[in-house]
GROMACS .gro file of C-alpha atoms in nm:
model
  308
    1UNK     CA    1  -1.713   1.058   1.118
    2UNK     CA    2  -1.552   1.176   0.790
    3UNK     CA    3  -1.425   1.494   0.714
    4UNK     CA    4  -1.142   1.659   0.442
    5UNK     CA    5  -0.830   1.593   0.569
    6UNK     CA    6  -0.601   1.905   0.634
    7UNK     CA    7  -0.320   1.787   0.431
    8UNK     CA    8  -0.136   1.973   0.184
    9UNK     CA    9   0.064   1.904  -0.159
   10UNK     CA   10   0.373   2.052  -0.131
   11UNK     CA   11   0.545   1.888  -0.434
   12UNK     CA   12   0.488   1.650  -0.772
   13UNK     CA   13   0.778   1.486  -0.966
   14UNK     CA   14   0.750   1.306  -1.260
   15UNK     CA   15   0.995   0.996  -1.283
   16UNK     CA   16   1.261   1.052  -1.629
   17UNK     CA   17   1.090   0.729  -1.779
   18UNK     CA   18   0.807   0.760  -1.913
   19UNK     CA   19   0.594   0.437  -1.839
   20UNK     CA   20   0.801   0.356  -1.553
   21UNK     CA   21   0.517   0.275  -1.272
   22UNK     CA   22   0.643   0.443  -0.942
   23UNK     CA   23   0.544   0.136  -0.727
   24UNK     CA   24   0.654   0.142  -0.335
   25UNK     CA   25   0.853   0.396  -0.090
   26UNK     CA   26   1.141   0.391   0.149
   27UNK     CA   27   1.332   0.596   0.323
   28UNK     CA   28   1.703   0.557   0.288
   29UNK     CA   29   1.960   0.603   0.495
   30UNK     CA   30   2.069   0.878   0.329
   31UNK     CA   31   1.802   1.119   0.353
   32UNK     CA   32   1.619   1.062   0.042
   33UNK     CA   33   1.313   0.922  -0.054
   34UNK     CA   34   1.360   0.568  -0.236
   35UNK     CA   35   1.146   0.421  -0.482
   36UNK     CA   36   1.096   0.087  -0.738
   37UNK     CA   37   0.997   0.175  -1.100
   38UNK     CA   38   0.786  -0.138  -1.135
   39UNK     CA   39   0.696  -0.131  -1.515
   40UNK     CA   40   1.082  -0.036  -1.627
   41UNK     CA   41   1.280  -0.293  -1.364
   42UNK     CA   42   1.484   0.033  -1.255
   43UNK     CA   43   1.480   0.211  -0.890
   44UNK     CA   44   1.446   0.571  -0.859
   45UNK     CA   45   1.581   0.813  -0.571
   46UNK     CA   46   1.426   1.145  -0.472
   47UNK     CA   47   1.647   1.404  -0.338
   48UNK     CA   48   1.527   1.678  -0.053
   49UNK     CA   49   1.588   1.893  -0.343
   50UNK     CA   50   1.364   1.749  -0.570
   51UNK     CA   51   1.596   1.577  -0.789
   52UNK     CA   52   1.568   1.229  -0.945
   53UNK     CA   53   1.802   1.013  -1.041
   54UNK     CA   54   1.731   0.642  -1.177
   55UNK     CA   55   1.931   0.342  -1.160
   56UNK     CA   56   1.882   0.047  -1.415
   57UNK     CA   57   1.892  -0.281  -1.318
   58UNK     CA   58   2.032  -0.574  -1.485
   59UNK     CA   59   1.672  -0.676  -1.651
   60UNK     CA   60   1.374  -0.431  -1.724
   61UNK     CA   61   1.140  -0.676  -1.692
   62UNK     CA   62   1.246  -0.761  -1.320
   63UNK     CA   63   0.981  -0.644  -1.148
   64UNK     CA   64   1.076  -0.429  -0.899
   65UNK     CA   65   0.823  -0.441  -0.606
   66UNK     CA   66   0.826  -0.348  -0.249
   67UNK     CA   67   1.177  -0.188  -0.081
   68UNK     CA   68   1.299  -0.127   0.229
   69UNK     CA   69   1.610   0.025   0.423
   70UNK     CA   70   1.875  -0.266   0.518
   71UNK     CA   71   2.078  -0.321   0.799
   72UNK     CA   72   2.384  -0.242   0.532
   73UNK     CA   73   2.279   0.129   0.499
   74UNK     CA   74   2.190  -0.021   0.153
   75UNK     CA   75   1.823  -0.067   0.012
   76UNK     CA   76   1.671  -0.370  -0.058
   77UNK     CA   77   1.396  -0.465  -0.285
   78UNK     CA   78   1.217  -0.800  -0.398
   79UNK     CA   79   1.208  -0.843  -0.765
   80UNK     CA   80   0.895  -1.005  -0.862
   81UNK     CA   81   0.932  -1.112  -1.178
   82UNK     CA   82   1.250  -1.264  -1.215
   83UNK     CA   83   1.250  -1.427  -0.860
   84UNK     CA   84   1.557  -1.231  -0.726
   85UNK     CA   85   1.567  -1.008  -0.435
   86UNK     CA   86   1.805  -0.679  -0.522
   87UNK     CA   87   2.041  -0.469  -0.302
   88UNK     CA   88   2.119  -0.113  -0.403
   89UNK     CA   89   2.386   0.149  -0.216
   90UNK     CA   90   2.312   0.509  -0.191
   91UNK     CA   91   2.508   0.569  -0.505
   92UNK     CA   92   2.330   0.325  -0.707
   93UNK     CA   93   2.545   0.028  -0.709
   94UNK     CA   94   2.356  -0.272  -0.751
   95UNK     CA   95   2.334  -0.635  -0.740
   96UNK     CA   96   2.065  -0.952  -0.670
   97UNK     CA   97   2.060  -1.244  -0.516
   98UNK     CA   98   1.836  -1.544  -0.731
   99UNK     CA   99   1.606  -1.764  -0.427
  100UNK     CA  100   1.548  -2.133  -0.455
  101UNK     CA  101   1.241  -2.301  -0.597
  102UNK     CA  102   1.023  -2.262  -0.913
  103UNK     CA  103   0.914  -1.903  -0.951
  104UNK     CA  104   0.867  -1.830  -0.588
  105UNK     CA  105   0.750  -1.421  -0.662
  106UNK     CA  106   0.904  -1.272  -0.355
  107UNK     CA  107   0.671  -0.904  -0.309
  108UNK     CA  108   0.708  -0.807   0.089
  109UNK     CA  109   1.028  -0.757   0.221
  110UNK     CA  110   1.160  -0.581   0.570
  111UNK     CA  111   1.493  -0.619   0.767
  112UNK     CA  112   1.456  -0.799   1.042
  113UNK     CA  113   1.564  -0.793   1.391
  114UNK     CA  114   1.815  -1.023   1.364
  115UNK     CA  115   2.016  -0.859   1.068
  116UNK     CA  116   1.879  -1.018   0.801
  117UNK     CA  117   1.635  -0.954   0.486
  118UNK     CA  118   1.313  -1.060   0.529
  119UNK     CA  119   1.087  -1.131   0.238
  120UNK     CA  120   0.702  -1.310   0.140
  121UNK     CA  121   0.709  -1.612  -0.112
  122UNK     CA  122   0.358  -1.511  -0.343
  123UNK     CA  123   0.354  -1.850  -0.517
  124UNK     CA  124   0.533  -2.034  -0.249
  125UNK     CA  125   0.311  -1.969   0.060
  126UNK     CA  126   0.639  -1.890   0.234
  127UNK     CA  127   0.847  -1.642   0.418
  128UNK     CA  128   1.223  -1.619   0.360
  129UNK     CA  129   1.518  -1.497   0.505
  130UNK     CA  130   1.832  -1.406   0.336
  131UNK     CA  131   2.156  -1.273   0.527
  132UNK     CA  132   2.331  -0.985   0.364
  133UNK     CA  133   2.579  -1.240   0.221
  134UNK     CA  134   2.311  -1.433   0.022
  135UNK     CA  135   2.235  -1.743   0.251
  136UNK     CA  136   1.845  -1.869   0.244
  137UNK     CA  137   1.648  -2.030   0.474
  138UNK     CA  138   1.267  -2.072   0.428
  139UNK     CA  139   1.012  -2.110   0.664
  140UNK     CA  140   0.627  -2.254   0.500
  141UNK     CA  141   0.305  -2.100   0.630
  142UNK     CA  142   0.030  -2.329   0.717
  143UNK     CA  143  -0.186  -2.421   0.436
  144UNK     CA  144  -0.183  -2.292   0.082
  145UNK     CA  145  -0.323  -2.033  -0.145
  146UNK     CA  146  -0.233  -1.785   0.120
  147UNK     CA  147  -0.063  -1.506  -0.090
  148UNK     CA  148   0.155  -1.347   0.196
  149UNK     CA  149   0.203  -1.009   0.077
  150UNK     CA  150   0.343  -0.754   0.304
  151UNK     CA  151   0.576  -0.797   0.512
  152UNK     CA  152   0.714  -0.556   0.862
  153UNK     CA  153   0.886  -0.602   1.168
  154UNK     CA  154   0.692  -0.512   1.451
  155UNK     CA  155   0.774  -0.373   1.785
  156UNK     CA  156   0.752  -0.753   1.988
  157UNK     CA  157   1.069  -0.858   1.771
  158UNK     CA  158   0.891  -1.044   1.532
  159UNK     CA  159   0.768  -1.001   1.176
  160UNK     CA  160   0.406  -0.986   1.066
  161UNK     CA  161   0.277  -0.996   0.705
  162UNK     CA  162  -0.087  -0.996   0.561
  163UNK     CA  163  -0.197  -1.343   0.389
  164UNK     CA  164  -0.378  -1.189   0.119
  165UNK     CA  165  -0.626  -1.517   0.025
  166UNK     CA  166  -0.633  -1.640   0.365
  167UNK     CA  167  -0.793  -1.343   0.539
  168UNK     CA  168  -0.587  -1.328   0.801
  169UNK     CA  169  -0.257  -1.181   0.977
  170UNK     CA  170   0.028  -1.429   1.032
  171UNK     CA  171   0.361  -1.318   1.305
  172UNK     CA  172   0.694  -1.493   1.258
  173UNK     CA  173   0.946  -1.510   1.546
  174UNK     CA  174   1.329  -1.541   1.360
  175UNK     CA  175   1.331  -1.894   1.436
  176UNK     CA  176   1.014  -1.957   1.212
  177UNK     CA  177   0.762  -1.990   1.464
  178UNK     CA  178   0.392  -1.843   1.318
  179UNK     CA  179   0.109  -1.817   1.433
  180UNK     CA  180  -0.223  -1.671   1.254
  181UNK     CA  181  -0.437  -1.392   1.330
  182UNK     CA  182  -0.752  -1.448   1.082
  183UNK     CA  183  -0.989  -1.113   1.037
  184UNK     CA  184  -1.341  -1.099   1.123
  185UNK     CA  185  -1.443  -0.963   0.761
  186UNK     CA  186  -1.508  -1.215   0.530
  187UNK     CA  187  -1.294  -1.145   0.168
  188UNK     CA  188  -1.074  -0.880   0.407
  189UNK     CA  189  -0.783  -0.935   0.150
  190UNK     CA  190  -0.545  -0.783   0.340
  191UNK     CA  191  -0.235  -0.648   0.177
  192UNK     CA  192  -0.053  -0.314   0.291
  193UNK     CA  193   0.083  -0.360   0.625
  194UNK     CA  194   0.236  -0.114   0.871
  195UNK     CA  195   0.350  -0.130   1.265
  196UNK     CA  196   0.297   0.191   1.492
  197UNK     CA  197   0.506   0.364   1.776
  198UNK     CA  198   0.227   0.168   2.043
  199UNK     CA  199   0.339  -0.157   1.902
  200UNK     CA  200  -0.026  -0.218   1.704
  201UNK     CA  201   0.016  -0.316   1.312
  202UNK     CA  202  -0.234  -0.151   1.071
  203UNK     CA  203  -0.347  -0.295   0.733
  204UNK     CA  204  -0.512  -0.239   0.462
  205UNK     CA  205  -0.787  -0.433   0.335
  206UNK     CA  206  -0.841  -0.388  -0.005
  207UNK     CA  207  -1.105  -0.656  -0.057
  208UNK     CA  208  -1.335  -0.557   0.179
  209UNK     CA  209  -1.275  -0.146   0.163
  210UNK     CA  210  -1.138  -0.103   0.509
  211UNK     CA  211  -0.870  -0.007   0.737
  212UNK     CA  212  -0.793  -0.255   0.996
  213UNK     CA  213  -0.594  -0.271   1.345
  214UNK     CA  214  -0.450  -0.512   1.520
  215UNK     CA  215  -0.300  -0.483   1.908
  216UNK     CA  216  -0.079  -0.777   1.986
  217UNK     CA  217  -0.106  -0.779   2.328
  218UNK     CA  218  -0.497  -0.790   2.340
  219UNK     CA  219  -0.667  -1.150   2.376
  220UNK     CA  220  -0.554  -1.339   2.036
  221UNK     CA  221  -0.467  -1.011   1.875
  222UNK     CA  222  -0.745  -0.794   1.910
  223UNK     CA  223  -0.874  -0.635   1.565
  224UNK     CA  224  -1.042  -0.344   1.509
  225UNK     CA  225  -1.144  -0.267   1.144
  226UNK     CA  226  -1.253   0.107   1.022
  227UNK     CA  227  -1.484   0.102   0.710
  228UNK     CA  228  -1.402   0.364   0.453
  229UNK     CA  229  -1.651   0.618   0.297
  230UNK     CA  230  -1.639   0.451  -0.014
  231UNK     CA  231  -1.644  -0.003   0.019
  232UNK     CA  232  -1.489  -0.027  -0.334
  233UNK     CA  233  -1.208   0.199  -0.280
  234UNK     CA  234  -0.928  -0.066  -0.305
  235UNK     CA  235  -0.682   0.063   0.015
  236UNK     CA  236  -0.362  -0.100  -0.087
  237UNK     CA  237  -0.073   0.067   0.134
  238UNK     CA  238  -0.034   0.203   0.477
  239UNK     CA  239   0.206   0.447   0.662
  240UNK     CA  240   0.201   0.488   1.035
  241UNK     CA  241   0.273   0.844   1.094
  242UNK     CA  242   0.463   0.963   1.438
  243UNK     CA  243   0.130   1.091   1.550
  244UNK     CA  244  -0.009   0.726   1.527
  245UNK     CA  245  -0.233   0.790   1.258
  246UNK     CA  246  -0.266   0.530   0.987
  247UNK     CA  247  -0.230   0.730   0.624
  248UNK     CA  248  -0.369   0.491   0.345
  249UNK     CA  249  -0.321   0.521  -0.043
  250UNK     CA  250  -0.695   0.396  -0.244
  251UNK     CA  251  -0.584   0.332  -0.579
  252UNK     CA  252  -0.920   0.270  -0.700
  253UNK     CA  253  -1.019   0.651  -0.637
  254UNK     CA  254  -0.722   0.822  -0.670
  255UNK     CA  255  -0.721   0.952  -0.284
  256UNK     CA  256  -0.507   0.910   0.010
  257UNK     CA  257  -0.625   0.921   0.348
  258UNK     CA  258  -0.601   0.930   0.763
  259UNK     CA  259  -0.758   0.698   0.998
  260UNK     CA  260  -0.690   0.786   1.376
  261UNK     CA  261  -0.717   0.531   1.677
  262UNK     CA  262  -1.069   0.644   1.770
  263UNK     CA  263  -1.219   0.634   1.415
  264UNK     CA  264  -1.169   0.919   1.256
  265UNK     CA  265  -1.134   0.894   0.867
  266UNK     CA  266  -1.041   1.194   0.667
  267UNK     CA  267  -0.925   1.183   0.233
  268UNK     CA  268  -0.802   1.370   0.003
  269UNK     CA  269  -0.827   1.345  -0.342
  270UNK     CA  270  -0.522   1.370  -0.622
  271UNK     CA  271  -0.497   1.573  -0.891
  272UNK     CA  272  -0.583   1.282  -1.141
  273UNK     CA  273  -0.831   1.053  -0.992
  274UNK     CA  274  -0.695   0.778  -1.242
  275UNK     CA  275  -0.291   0.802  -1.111
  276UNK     CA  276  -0.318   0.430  -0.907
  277UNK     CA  277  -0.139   0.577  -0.600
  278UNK     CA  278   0.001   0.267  -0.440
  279UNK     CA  279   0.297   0.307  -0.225
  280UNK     CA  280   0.358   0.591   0.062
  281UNK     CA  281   0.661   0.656   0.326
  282UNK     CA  282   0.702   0.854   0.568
  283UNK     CA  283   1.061   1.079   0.508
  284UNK     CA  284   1.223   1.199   0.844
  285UNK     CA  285   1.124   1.513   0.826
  286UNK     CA  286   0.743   1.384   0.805
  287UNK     CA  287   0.670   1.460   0.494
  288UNK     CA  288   0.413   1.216   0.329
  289UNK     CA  289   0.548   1.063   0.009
  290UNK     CA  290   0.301   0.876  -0.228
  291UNK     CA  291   0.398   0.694  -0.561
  292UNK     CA  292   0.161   0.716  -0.826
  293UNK     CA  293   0.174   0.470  -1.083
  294UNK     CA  294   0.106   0.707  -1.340
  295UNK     CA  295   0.470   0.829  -1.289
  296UNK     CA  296   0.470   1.100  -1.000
  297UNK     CA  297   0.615   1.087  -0.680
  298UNK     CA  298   0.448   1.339  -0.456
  299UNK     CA  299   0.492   1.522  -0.145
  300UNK     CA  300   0.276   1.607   0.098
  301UNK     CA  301   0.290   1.813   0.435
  302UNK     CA  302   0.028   1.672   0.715
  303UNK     CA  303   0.128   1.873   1.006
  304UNK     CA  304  -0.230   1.982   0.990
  305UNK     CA  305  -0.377   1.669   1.051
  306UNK     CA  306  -0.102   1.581   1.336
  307UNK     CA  307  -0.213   1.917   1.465
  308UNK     CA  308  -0.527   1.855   1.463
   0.00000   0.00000   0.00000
């Protein structure tokens, strides 16, 4: 069943720098709504008020990819290009930490349960852990060509993240243990990655134009994929709302949408079809947040949609 979703724009903000590529969404600590600036190696934060301020970073051709909320009360962020995974405090002081290897392109990160930062290896076919004082340890994932991607800490107390090239889900407990999860769609191509308040972890499929769900504690992780209106949407990012909807950006339509537990899929399409919306958060206040590469960061209220 698809229907228009019941959600409702309730504010657009264009990033300072022009170019700048709003890329991925966090919460932080304090309130406001996080975000790496992907194209200009600087990270953006987005007051309640509307106001946003940008930090540079020591290179603007970092990279700035995925961020997260630390343990630190700090935000954390892989940086993709120069192989460095960054820290930032809530007023903007920053620093990086460089990670072993040849060009390892750390994307997914997520603090784990343990304290540390969590992060996926692109190149590497490896998941890493680095303690808030800059110590490493790496764990490799079976086989190669992988491309772990996301990366979240799940309910169970371990960490999951999507293996892009291998079609499949892997888990990490903190003492490196993994186990895989493959997906019943061939060329799945799982990337975005998200865990809900029932303990299941949603994804996004961006391959195969679907929304997928996995329950831990069925038989070998039971999977249940949702196909989207349109196959060639390209879902990149999810956001588990408190309802237990799954909200997905579609970057190749310029739409965000809902998928509930029992099927339901419901989109709405952004102003610009072209704006590559990519990363979305949920602030505390649940208001939807979606970046749009195209350089706004916008708002959205979904109480409807909870509602109903």
């Amino acid at each position: 069943m698809t229907t228009r979703a019941p959600a409702y724009l309730i504010g657009s903000h264009t990033v300072p720098t022009a170019g700048a590529g709003p890329y991925a969404l966090a919460a932080g600590p304090d309130g406001a709504v996080w975000c790496t600036l992907v194209h200009a190696g600087r990270i953006a934060r987005l007051a309640p008020d509307g106001r946003i301020d940008e930090f540079p970073l020591d290179s603007p051709d970092c990279g700035p990819s995925l961020i997260t909320a630390g343990p630190d009360g700090a935000l954390w962020f892989t940086r993709n290009r120069d192989h460095r995974i960054g820290r930032i405090t809530t007023d903007g002081r920053t620093r990086s930490y460089a990670l072993p290897g040849a060009e390892p392109g750390p994307y997914g990160i997520a603090a784990g349960p343990d304290g540390a930062l969590w992060y996926t290896a692109l190149n590497t076919h490896s998941i890493g852990r680095l303690t808030p004082d800059g110590e490493v340890t790496e764990y490799p994932l079976p086989g190669t060509g992988t491309f772990p991607s996301f990366l979240v800490t799940a309910p169970d107390g371990a960490l999951w993240c999507t293996l892009n090239q291998a079609h499949a889900v892997a888990r990490i407990t903190v003492t490196g243990d993994v186990r895989l999860c493959p997906l019943p769609t061939d060329g799945a191509a799982p990337v975005g990655l998200a865990a809900g308040p029932d303990g299941s972890l949603w994804f996004a499929e961006i391959g195969a134009g679907r929304i997928g769900r996995l329950d831990p504690s069925g038989p070998d992780g039971a999977v249940t994929e949702y196909p989207l209106p349109d196959a060639q949407c390209r879902p990149h990012a999810v956001a588990v709302a408190p309802d237990g909807a799954c909200w997905f950006t579609a970057w190749a339509t310029g739409r965000i949408g809902r998928v509930t537990k029992d099927g339901r899929v419901t989109e709405v399409a952004l102003a610009d079809p072209g704006c590559e919306p990519h990363g979305l958060a949920f602030a505390a206040d649940g208001t939807l947040y979606v970046a749009q590469e195209s350089g706004d960061i916008t708002r959205w209220d979904v109480t409807a949609a909870t509602e109903g």
